[in-house]
Coordinates of C-alpha atoms and ligand atoms in Angstrom, one line a residue:
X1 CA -7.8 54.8 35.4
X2 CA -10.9 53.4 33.7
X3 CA -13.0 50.0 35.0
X4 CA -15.8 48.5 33.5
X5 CA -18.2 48.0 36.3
X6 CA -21.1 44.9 36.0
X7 CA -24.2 44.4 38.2
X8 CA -24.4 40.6 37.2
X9 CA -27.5 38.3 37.4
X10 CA -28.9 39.3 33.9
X11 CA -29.8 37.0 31.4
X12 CA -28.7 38.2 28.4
X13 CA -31.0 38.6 25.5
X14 CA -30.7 40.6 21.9
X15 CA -28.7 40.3 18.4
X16 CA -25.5 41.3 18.1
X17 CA -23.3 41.8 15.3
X18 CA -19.5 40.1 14.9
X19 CA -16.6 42.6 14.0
X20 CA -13.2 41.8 11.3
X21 CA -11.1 39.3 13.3
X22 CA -8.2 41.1 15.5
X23 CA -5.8 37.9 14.5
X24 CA -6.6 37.9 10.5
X25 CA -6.8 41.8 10.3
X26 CA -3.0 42.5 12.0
X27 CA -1.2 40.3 9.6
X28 CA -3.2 42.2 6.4
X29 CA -2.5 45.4 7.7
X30 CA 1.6 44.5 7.8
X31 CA 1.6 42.5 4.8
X32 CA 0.2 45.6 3.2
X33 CA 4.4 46.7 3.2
X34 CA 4.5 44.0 0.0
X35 CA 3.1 46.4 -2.5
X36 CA 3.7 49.8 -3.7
X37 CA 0.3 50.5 -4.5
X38 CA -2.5 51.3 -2.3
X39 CA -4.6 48.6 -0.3
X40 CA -8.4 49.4 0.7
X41 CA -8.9 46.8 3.9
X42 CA -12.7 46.7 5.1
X43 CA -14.6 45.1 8.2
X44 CA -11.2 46.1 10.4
X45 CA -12.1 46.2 14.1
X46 CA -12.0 48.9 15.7
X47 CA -9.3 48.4 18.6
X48 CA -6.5 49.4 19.9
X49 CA -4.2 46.7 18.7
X50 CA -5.3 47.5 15.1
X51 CA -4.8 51.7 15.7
X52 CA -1.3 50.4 16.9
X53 CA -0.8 48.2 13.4
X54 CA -2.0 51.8 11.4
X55 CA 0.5 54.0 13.9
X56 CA 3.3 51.4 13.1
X57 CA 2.9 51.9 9.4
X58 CA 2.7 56.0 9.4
X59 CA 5.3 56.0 11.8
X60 CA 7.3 54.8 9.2
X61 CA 6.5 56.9 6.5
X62 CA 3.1 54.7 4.8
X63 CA 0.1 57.0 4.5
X64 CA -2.7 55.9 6.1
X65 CA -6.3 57.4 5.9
X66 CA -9.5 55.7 7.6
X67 CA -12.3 55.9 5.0
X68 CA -14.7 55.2 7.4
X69 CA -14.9 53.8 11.6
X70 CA -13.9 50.5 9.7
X71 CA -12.1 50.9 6.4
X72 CA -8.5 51.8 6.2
X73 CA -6.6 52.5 2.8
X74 CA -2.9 52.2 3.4
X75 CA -0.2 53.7 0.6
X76 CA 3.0 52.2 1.7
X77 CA 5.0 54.0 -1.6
X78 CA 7.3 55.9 0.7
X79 CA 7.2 53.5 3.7
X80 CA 11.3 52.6 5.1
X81 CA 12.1 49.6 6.3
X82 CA 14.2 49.6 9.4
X83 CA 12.6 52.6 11.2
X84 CA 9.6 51.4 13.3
X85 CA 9.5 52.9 16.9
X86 CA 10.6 50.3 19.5
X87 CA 8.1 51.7 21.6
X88 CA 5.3 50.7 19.6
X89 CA 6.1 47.3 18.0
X90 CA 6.9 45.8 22.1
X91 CA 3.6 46.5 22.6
X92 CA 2.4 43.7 20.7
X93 CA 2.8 40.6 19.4
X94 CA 1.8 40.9 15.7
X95 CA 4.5 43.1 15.2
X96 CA 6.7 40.7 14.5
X97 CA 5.2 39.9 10.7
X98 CA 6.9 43.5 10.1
X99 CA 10.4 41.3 10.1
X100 CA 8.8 38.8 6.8
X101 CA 7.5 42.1 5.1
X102 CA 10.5 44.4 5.5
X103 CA 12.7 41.0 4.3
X104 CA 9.8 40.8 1.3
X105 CA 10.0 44.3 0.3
X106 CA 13.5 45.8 1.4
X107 CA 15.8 42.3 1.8
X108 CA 16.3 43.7 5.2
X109 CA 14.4 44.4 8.6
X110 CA 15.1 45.7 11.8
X111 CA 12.2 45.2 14.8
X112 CA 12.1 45.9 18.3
X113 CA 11.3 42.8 20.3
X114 CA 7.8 41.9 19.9
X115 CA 5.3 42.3 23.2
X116 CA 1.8 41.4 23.6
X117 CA -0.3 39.0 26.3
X118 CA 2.5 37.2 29.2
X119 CA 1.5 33.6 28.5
X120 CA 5.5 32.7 29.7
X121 CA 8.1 32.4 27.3
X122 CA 7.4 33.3 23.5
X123 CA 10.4 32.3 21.5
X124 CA 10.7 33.3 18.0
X125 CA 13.0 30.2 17.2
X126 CA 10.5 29.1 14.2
X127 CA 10.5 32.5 12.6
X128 CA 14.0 32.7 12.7
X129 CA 14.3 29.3 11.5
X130 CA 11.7 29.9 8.6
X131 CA 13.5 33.1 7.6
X132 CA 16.8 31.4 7.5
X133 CA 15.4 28.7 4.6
X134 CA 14.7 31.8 2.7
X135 CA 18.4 32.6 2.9
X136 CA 18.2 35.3 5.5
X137 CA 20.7 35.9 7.9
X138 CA 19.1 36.7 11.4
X139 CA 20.7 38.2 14.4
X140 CA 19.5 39.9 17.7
X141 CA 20.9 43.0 18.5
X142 CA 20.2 45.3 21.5
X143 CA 16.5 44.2 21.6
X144 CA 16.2 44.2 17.5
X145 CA 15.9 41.3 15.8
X146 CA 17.8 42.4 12.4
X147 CA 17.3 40.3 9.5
X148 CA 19.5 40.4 6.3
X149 CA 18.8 39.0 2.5
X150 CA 21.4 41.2 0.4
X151 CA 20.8 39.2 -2.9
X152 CA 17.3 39.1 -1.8
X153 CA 15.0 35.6 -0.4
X154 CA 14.8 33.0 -2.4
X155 CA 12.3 30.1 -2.0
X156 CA 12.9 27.2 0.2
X157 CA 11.5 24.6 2.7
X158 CA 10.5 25.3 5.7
X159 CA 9.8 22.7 8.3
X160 CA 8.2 23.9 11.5
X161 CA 9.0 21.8 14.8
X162 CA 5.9 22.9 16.2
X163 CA 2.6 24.2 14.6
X164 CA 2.7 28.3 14.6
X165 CA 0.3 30.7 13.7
X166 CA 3.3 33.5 13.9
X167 CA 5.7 31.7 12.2
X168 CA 3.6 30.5 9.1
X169 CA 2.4 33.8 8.7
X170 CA 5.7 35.8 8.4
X171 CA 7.5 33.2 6.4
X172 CA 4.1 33.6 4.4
X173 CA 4.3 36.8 4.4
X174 CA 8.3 37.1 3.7
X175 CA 7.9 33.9 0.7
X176 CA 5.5 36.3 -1.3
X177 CA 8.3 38.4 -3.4
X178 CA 10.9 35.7 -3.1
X179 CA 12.6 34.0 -6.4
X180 CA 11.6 30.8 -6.5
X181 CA 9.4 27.9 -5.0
X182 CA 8.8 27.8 -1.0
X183 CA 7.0 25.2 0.8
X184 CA 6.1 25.4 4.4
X185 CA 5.4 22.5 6.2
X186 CA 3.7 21.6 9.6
X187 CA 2.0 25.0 9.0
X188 CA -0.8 26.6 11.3
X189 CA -4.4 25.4 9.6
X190 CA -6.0 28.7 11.4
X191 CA -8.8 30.3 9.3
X192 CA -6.9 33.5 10.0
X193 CA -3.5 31.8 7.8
X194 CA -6.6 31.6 4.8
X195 CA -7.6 34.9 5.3
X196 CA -4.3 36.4 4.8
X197 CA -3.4 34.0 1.7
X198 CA -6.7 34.8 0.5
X199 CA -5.2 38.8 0.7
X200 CA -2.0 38.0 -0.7
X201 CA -3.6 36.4 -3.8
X202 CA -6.1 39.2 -4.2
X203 CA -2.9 41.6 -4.6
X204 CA -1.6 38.9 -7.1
X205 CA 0.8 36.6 -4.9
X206 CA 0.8 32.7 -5.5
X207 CA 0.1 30.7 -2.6
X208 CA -2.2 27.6 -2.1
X209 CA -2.8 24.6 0.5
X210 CA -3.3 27.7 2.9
X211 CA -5.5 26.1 6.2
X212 CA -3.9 22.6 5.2
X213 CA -0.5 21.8 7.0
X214 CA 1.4 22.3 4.0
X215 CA 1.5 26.1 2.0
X216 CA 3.5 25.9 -0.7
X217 CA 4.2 30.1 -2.7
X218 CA 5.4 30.5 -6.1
X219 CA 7.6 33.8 -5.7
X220 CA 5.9 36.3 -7.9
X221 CA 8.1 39.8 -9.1
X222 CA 5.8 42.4 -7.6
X223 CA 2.3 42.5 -6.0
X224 CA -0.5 45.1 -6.7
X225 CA -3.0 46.9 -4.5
X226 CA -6.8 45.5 -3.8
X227 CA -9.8 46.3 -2.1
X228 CA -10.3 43.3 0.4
X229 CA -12.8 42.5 3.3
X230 CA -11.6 40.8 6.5
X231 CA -13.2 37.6 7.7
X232 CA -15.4 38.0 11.1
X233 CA -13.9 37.6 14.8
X234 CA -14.6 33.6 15.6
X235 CA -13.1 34.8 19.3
X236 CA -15.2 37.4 19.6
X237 CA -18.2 35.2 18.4
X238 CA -17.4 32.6 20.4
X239 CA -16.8 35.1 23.7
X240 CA -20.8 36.2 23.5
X241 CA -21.1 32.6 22.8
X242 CA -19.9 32.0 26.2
X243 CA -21.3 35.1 28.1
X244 CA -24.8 33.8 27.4
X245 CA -24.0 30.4 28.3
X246 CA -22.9 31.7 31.3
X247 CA -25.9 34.0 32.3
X248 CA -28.4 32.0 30.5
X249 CA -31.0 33.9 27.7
X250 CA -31.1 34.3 24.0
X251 CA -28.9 35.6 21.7
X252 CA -28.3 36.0 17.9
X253 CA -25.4 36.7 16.8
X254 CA -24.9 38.1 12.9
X255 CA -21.9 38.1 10.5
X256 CA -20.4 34.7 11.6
X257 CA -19.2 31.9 9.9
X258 CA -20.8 28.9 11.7
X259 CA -18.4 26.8 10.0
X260 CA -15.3 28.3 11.9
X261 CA -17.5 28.1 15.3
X262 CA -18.4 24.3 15.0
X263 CA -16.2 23.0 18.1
X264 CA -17.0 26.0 20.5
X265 CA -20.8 25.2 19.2
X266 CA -20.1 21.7 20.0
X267 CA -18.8 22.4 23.7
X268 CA -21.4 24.8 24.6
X269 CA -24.4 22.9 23.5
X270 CA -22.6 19.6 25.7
X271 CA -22.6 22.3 28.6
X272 CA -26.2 22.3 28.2
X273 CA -26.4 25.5 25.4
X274 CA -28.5 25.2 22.4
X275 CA -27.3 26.4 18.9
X276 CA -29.2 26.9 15.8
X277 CA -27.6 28.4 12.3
X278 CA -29.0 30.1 9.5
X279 CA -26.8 31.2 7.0
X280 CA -24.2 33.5 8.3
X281 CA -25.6 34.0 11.8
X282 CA -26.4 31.9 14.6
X283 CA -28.8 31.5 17.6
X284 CA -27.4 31.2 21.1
X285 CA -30.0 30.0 24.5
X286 CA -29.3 28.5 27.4
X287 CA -32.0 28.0 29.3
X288 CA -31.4 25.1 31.3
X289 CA -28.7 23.7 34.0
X290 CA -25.1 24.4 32.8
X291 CA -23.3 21.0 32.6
X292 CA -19.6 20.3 33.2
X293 CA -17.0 19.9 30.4
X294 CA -13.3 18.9 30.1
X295 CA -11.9 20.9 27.1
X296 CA -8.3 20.6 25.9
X297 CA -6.2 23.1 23.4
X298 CA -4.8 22.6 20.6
X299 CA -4.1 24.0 16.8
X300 CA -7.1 25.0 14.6
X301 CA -9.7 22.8 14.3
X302 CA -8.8 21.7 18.2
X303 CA -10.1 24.1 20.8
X304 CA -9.1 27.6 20.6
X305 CA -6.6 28.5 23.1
X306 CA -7.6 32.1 23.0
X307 CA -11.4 30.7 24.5
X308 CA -9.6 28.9 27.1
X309 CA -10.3 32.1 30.0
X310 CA -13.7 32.8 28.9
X311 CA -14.8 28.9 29.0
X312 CA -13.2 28.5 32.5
X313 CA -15.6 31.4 33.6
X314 CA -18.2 29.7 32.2
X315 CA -17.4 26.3 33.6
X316 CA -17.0 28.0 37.3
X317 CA -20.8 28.4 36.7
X318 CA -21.5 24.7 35.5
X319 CA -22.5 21.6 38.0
X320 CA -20.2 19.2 38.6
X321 CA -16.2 19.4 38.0
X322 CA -14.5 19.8 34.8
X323 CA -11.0 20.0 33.6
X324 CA -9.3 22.6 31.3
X325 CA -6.0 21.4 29.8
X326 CA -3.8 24.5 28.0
X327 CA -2.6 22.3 25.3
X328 CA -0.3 25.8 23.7
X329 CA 0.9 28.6 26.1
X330 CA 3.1 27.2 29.4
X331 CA 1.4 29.9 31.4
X332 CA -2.3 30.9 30.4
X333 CA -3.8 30.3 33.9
X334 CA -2.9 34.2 35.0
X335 CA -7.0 34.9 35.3
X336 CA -7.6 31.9 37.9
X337 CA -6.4 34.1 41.0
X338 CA -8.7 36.9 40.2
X339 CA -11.4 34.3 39.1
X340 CA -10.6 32.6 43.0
X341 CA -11.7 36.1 44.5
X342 CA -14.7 35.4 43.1
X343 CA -15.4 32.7 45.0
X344 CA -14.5 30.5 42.3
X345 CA -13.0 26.9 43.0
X346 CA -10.5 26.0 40.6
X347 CA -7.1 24.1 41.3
X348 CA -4.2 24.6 38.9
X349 CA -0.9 22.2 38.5
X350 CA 0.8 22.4 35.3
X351 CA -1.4 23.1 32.7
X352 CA -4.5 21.8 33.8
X353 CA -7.0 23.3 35.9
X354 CA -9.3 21.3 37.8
X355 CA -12.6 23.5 38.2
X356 CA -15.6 22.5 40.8
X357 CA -18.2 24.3 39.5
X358 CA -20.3 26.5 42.4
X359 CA -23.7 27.7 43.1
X360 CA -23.0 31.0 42.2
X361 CA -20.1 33.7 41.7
X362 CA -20.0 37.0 43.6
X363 CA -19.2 40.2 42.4
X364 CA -15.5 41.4 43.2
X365 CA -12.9 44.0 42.2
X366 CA -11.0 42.0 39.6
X367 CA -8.1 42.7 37.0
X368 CA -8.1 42.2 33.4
X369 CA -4.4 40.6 33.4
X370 CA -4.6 39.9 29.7
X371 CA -7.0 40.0 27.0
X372 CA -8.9 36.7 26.9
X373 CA -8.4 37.0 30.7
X374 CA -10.0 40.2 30.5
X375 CA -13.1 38.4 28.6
X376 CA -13.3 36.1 31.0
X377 CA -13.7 38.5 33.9
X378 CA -16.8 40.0 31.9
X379 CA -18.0 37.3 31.5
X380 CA -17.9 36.3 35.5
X381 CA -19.2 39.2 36.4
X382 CA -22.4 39.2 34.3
X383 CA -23.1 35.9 35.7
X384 CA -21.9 36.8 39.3
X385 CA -24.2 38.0 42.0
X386 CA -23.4 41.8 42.8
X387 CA -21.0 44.4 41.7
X388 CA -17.4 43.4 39.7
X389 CA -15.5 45.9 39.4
X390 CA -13.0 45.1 36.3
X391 CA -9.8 47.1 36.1
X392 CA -6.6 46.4 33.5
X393 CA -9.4 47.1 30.5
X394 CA -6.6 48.4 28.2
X395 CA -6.1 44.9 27.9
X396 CA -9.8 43.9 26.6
X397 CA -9.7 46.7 24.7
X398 CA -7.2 45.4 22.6
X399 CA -9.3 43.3 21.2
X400 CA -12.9 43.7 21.6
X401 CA -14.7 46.5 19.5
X402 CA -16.8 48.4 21.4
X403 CA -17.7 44.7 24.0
X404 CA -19.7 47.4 26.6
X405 CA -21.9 48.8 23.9
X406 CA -23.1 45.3 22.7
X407 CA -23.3 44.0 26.2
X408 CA -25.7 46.8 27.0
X409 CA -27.6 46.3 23.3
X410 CA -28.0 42.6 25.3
X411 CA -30.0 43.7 28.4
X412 CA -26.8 43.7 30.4
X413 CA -25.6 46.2 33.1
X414 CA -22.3 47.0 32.3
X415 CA -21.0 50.5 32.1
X416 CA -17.0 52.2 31.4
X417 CA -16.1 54.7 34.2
X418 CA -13.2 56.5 34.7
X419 CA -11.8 57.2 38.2
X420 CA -9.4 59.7 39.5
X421 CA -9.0 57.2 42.7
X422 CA -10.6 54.3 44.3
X423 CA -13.1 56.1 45.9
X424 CA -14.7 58.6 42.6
X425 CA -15.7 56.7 40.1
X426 CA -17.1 58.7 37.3
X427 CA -19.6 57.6 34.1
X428 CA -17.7 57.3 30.7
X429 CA -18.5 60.2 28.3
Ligands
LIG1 N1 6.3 28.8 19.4 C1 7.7 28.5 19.4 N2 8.5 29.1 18.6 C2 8.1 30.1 17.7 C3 6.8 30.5 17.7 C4 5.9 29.8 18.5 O1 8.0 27.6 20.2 O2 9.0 30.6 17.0 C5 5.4 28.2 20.3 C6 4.8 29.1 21.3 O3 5.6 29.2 22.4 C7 3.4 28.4 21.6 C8 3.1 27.8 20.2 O4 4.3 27.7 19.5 O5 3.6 27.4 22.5 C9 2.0 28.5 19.4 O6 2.5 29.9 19.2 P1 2.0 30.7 17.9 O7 3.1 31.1 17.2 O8 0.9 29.9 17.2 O9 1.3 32.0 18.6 P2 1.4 33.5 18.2 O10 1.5 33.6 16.7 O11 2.4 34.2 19.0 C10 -1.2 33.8 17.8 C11 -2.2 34.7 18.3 C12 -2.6 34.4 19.8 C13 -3.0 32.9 19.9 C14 -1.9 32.0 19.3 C15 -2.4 30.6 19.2 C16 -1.8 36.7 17.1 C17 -1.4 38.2 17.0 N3 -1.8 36.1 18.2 O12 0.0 34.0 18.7 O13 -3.7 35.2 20.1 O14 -3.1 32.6 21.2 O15 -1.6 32.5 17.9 O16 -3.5 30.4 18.5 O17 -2.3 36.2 16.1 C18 -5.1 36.5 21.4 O18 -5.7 36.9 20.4 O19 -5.6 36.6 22.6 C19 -3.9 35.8 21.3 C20 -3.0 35.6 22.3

């Protein structure tokens, strides 16, 4: 079992430097299946979700050869369709844009049931729905979801009842090689969705209006190979963001773009945090008081859902009481339990959570219950007083590259161990 254990109460203070984003780098790596030729993708994380993307595509026959800790070229000539280990693709949600890639490349797909962070229910109903404009026909069988386009997609209109990052990606993705015209409508506006046009386009495909509600992709015959850089982590920016709001200090935080962070900016410097740009970095202190906040989620440009956790740490911190609403998952509010042993005073009905911010957290053995959960615990635990003890890190290492490393770069004292049983722990090599 390995923990990550924190001595909190350290201000943090350093640079950092932002990795590719988790979110825009799964979709690329899948879409890759459209083209023949071979695809060079840079600035990749390095985490475990993204080794799972690579194993997904060798396991099914793609080559796949790291150039370097974050380059990747992928040669999907010999790749099936059909074939991918249900093991693998439950463990995570972005599996599911290998059913619009298969459909693009093969007019067929078989995928296990996709897994990934328990926020409640996660229906595919809008993928299915988006695929089915494209004249697929989509059934579940035995815990595959088996998609079939004999003649082959052809372009349609899609109409999404509810704004989906998933969904407008795989219909994106599945749109690419169809004949014909597709317009998708109610679409997610997420600078991820841009990123992966802005792929797509590089290997020749013809989409625009990508981060506006409507896409609309001219079906092209065939799509080449390119060499193409993903954009940084705004989660992962915004996560440091919050871990120095929380412990107070001075941070500067490289390879950024400010432009994707201006509403976590926004609700950090109202906290009390002060933010200054320059280009493609940005300066984090927080030197003062923190200040309450009431945040609600919502689709890009609303607050990120997947900062929700690590703001609610913060705001545990703050004076006063704010509220968090969870304006997208039914069920994100898994972290407050371990946040409560914490000494933490948050109230939850529905999706709101009423938090009364307190004088100060104490360390505790906590769990990681899912990834931006996970964050948040770090995050508690470097502004708590004493040890925290976080276990569950698979979870955070999904997707954080290398988060104890750049803590410690920050003056923090944060460490990996493994341990046989509660009572050894040992030092990560
Ligand atoms: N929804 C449906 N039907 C569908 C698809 C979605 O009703 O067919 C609903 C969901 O239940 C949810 C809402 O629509 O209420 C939004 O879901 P969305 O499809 O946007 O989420 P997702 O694609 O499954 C991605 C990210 C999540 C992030 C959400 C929202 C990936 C791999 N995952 O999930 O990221 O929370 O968008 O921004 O891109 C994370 O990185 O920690 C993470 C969980």
């Amino acid at each position: 079992m390995e923990k990550i254990i924190i001595e909190g109460g350290t201000p943090l203070y350093g640079e950092i430097e932002i990795n590719g984003m988790k979110n825009a780098a799964l979709p690329i790596i899948l879409a890759s299946i459209l083209t023949e030729d071979k695809c060079v993708i840079e600035h990749l994380p390095a985490i475990s979700d993204v080794s799972l993307a690579l194993e997904i595509l060798r396991s099914m026959g793609a080559g796949v050869k790291m150039l370097n800790r974050t380059t990747v070229e992928i040669d999907t000539t010999h790749i099936r369709g059909g074939n991918s280990p249900y093991d693998l693709v439950s463990k995570m949600r972005g599996s599911t844009y290998l059913i619009g890639a298969e459909l693009g490349r093969f007019g067929a797909a078989r995928v296990g049931w996709p897994g990934g962070c328990d926020f409640g229910v996660r229906p595919i109903d809008q993928h299915i729905k988006g695929f089915e404009a494209l004249g697929a026909e989509v059934d579940i069988e035995n815990g595959y979801i088996v998609a079939n386009a004999p003649d082959g997609l052809r372009g349609g209109q899609v109409y999404f009842d509810c704004v989906t990052v998933g969904a407008t990606v795989n219909v994106m993705i599945a749109a690419v090689l169809a004949k014909g015209n597709t317009v998708i409508d109610n679409a997610a506006r997420e600078p991820h969705i841009v990123d992966l046009a802005n792929f797509l386009n590089t290997c020749g495909a013809k989409i625009t209006g990508a981060g506006t509600s409507v896409i609309r992709i001219s079906g092209v015959e065939k799509l080449h190979g390119c060499t193409y850089t993903i954009i940084p982590d705004m989660i992962e920016a915004g996560t440091y963001m919050a871990a120095v709001a929380a412990t107070g200090g001075r941070v500067r935080i490289t390879n950024v773009i400010p432009k994707h962070l201006e509403i976590i900016s926004a609700k950090l410097e109202e906290m009390g945090a002060t933010i200054e740009e320059d280009g493609d970095s940005i300066t984090i202190s927080r030197l003062g008081d923190l200040r309450r906040a009431n945040i609600k989620t919502l689709p890009y440009p609303g607050f990120p859902t997947d900062m929700h956790p690590q703001m609610s740490a913060v705001l545990c911190c703050a004076k006063g009481t704010s509220i968090v609403s969870e304006g997208i998952w039914e069920n994100r509010f898994r972290y407050v339990d371990e946040l409560l042993k914490m000494g933490a005073d948050i109230t939850v009905d529905g999706r709101t959570a009423t938090i009364q911010g307190v004088e100060r957290l104490s360390g505790a053995p906590v769990r990681a219950v899912d990834l931006r959960a996970g964050a948040a615990m770090l995050i508690a635990g470097l502004a708590a007083e004493g040890r925290t003890e976080v276990s569950g890190i698979g979870s955070i290492e999904r997707g954080y590259d290398d988060i104890v490393g750049k803590l410690t770069r920050l003056g923090a004292n944060v460490k990996k161990v493994y341990c046989s049983d509660e009572n050894e722990l040992r030092e990560a090599q």
